[in-house]
mmCIF file of C-alpha atoms in Angstrom:
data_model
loop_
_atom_site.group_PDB
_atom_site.id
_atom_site.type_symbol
_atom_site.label_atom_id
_atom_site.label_comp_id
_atom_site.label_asym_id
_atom_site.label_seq_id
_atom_site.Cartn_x
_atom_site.Cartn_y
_atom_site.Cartn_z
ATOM 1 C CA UNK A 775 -33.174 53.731 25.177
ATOM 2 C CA UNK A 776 -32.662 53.061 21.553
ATOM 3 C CA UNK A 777 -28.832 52.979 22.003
ATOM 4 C CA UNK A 778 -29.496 50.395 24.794
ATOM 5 C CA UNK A 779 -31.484 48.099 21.987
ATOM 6 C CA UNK A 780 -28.813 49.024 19.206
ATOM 7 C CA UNK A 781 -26.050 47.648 21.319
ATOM 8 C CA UNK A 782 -28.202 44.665 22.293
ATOM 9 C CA UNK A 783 -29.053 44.148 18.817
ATOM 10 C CA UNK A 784 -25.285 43.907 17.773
ATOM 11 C CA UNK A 785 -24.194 41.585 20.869
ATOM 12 C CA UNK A 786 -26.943 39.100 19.369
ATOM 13 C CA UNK A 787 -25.919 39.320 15.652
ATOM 14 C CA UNK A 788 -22.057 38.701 17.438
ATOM 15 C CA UNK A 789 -23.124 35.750 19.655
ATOM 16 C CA UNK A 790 -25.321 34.194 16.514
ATOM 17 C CA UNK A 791 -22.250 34.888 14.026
ATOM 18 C CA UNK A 792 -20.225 32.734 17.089
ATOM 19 C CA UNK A 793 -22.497 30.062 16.959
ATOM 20 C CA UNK A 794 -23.030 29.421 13.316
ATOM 21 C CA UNK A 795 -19.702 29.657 12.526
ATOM 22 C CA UNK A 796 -18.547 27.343 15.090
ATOM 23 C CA UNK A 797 -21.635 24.957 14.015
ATOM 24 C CA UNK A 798 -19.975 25.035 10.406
ATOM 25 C CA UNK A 799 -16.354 24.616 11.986
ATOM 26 C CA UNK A 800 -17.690 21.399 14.068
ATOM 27 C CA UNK A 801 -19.334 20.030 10.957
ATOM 28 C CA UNK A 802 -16.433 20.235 8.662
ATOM 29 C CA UNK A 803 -14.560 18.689 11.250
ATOM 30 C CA UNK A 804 -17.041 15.679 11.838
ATOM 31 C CA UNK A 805 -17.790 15.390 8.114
ATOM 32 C CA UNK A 806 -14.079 14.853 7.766
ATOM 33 C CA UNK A 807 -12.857 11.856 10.333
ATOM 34 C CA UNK A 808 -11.490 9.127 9.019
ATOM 35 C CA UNK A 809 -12.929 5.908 10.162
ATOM 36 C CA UNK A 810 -11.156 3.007 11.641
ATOM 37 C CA UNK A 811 -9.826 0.440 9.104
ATOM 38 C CA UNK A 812 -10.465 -3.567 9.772
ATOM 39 C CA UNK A 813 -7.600 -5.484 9.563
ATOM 40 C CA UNK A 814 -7.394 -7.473 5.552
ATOM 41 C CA UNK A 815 -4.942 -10.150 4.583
ATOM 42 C CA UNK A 816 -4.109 -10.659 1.200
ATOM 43 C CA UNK A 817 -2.215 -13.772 -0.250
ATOM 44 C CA UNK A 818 -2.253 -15.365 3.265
ATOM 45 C CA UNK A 819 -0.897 -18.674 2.377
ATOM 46 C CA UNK A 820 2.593 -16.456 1.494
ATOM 47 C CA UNK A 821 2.562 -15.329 5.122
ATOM 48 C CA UNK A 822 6.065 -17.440 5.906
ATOM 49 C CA UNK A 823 7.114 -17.661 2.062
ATOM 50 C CA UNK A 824 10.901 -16.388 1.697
ATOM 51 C CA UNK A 825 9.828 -15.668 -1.988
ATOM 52 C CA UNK A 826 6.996 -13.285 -1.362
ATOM 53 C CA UNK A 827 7.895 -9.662 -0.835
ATOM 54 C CA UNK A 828 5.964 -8.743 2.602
ATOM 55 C CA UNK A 829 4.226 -5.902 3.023
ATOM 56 C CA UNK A 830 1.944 -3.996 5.446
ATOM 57 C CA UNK A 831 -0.075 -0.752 4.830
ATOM 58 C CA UNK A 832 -1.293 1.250 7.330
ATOM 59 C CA UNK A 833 -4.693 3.513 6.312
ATOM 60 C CA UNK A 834 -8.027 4.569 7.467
ATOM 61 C CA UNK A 835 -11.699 3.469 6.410
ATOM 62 C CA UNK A 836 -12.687 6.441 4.224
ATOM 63 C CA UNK A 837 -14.463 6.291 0.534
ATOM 64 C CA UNK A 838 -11.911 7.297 -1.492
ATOM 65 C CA UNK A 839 -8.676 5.249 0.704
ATOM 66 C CA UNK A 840 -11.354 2.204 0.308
ATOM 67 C CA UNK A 841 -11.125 2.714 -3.414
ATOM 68 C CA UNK A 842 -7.668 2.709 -3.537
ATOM 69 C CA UNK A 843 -6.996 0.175 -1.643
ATOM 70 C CA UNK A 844 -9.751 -2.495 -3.584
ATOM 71 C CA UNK A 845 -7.496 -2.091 -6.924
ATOM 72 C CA UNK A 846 -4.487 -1.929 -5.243
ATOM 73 C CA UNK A 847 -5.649 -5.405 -3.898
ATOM 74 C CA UNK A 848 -6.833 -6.740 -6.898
ATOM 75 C CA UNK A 849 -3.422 -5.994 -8.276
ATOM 76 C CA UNK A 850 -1.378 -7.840 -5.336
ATOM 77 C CA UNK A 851 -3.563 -11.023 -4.980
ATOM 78 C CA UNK A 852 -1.884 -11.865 -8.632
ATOM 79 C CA UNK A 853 1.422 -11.465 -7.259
ATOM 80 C CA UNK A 854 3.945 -13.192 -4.804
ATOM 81 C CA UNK A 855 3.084 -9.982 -2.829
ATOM 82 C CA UNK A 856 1.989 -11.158 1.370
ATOM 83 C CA UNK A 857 -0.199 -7.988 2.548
ATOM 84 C CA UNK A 858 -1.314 -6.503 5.875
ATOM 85 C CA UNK A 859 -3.804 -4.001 5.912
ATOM 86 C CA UNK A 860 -4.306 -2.361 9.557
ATOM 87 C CA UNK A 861 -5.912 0.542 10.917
ATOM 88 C CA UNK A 862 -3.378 3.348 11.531
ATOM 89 C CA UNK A 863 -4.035 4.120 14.362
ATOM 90 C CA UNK A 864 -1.954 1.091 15.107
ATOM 91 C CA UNK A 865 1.057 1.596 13.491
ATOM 92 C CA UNK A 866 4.222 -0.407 14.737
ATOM 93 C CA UNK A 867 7.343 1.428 14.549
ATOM 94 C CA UNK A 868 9.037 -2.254 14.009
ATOM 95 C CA UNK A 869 9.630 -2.155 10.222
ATOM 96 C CA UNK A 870 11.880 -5.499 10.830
ATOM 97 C CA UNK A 871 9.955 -7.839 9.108
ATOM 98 C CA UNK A 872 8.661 -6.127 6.617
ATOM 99 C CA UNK A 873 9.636 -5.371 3.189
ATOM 100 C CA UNK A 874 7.247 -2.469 2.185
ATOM 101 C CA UNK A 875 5.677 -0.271 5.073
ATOM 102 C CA UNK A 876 2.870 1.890 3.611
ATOM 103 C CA UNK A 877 1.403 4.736 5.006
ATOM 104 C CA UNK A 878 -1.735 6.088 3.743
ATOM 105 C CA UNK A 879 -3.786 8.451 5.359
ATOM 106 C CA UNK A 880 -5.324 12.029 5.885
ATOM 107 C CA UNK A 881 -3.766 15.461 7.106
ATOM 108 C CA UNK A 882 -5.740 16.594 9.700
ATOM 109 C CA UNK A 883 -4.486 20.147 11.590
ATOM 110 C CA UNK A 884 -1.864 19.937 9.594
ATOM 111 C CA UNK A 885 -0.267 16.827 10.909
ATOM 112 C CA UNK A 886 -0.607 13.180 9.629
ATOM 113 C CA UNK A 887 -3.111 10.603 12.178
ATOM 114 C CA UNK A 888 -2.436 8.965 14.853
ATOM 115 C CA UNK A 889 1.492 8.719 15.978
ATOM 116 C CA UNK A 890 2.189 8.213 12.172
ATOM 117 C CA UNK A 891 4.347 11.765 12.446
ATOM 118 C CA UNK A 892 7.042 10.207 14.994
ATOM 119 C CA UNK A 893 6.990 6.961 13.077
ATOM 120 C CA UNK A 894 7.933 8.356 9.861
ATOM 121 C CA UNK A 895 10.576 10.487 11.547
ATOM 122 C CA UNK A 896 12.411 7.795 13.518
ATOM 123 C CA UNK A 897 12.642 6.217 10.319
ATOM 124 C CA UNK A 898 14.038 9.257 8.037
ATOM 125 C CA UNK A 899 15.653 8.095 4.950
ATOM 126 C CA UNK A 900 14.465 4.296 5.332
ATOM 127 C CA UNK A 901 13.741 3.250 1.899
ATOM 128 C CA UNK A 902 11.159 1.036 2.682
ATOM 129 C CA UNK A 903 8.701 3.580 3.992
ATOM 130 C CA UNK A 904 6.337 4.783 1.401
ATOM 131 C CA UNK A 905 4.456 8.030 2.556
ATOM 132 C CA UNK A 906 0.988 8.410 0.547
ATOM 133 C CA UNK A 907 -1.487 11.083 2.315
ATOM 134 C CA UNK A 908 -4.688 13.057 1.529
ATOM 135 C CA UNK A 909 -5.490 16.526 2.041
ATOM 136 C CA UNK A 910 -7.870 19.250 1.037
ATOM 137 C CA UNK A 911 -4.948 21.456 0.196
ATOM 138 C CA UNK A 912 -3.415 18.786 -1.416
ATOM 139 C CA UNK A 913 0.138 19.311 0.609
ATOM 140 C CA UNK A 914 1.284 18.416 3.937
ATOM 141 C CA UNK A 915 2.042 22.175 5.492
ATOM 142 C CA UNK A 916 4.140 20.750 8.445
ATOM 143 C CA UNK A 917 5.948 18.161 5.989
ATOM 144 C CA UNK A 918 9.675 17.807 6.978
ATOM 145 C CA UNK A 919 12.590 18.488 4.797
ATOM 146 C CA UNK A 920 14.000 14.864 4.680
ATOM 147 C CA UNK A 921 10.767 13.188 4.301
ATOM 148 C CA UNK A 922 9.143 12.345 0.800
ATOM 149 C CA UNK A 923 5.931 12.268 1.032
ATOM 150 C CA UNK A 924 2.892 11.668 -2.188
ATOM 151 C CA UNK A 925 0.087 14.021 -0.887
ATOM 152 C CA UNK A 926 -2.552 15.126 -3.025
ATOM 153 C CA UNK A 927 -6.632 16.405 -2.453
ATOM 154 C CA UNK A 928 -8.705 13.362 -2.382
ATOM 155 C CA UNK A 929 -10.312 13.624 -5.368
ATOM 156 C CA UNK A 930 -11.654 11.162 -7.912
ATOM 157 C CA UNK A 931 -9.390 12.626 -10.841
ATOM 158 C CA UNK A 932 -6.428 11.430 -8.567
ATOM 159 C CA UNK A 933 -7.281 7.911 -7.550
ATOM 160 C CA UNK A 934 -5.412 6.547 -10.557
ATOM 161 C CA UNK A 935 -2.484 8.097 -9.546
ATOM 162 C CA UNK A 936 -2.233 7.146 -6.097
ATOM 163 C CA UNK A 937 -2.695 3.369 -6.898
ATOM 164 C CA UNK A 938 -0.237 3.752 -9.418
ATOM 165 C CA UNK A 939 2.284 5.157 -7.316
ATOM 166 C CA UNK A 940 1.966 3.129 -4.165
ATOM 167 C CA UNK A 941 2.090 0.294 -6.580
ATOM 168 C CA UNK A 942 5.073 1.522 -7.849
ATOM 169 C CA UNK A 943 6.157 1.800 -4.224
ATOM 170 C CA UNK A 944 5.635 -1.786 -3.857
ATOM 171 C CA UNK A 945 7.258 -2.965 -6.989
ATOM 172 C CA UNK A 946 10.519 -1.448 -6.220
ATOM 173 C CA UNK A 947 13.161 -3.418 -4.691
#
């Protein structure tokens, strides 16, 4: 009798250690999606200026991205710089009319959002393709060789240098 309660005793404490650890699992996971970014326009009226370098960024709606993105935006409206912002999740593969095509987003299993991952490798070696991404580890584990990617932890202590260097990114002709 009392190995019959024993063993039930450790099947419960098994089952519970099950549950609560996939509860934390399917909290971290929720506590980390990105959101969906709403399309932004900056310097509109340079839309069909041959002067204006174009570009188009493709990110998600997250705290620290949003961040970025407000000072990187107060930096381009003073510039002939025409910018798209859009979701990623709706990234074109078309980089023909742009100048600049920057991505900026999260690792998530290991992998960069959305179909960002075959995007950036159809266009291998295009120097127009700035790759800026987040992750808690601050590395993309499944990076290609031939790709050069910025990726660094979202933290506060590195917004600075991810405006700076998709900035830089933008600036360079």
């Amino acid at each position: 009798m009392l190995k019959k309660k024993s063993v039930r005793i450790i099947l419960l404490i098994i089952v519970l250690a099950i549950i609560g650890g996939g509860g934390f699992l399917g909290y971290y996971r929720l506590s980390r999606i990105q959101g969906t970014k709403q399309e932004e326009i900056i310097n509109k009226e340079l839309k069909n200026t041959t002067a204006a370098t174009k570009v188009i960024v493709y990110t998600q709606d997250r705290a620290f991205k949003n961040e970025i993105m407000n000072e990187v935006k107060k930096e381009v409206a003073s510039q002939k710089i025409y910018m798209e912002i859009q979701p990623i999740e709706e990234m074109d593969s078309d980089f023909s009319k742009w100048d600049k095509v920057v991505i900026f987003g999260t690792v998530q299993s290991s992998e960069p959002p959305g179909n960002s991952r075959a995007v950036i490798e159809e266009h291998l070696g295009d120097k127009k393709m700035g790759i800026f991404l987040t992750a808690d580890s601050g590395v993309w584990s499944h990076q290609p060789e031939d790709v050069d990617v910025f990726a660094s932890a979202s933290k506060n202590e590195n917004s600075k240098v991810f405006k700076e260097k998709i900035l830089a990114f933008i600036d360079n002709k």
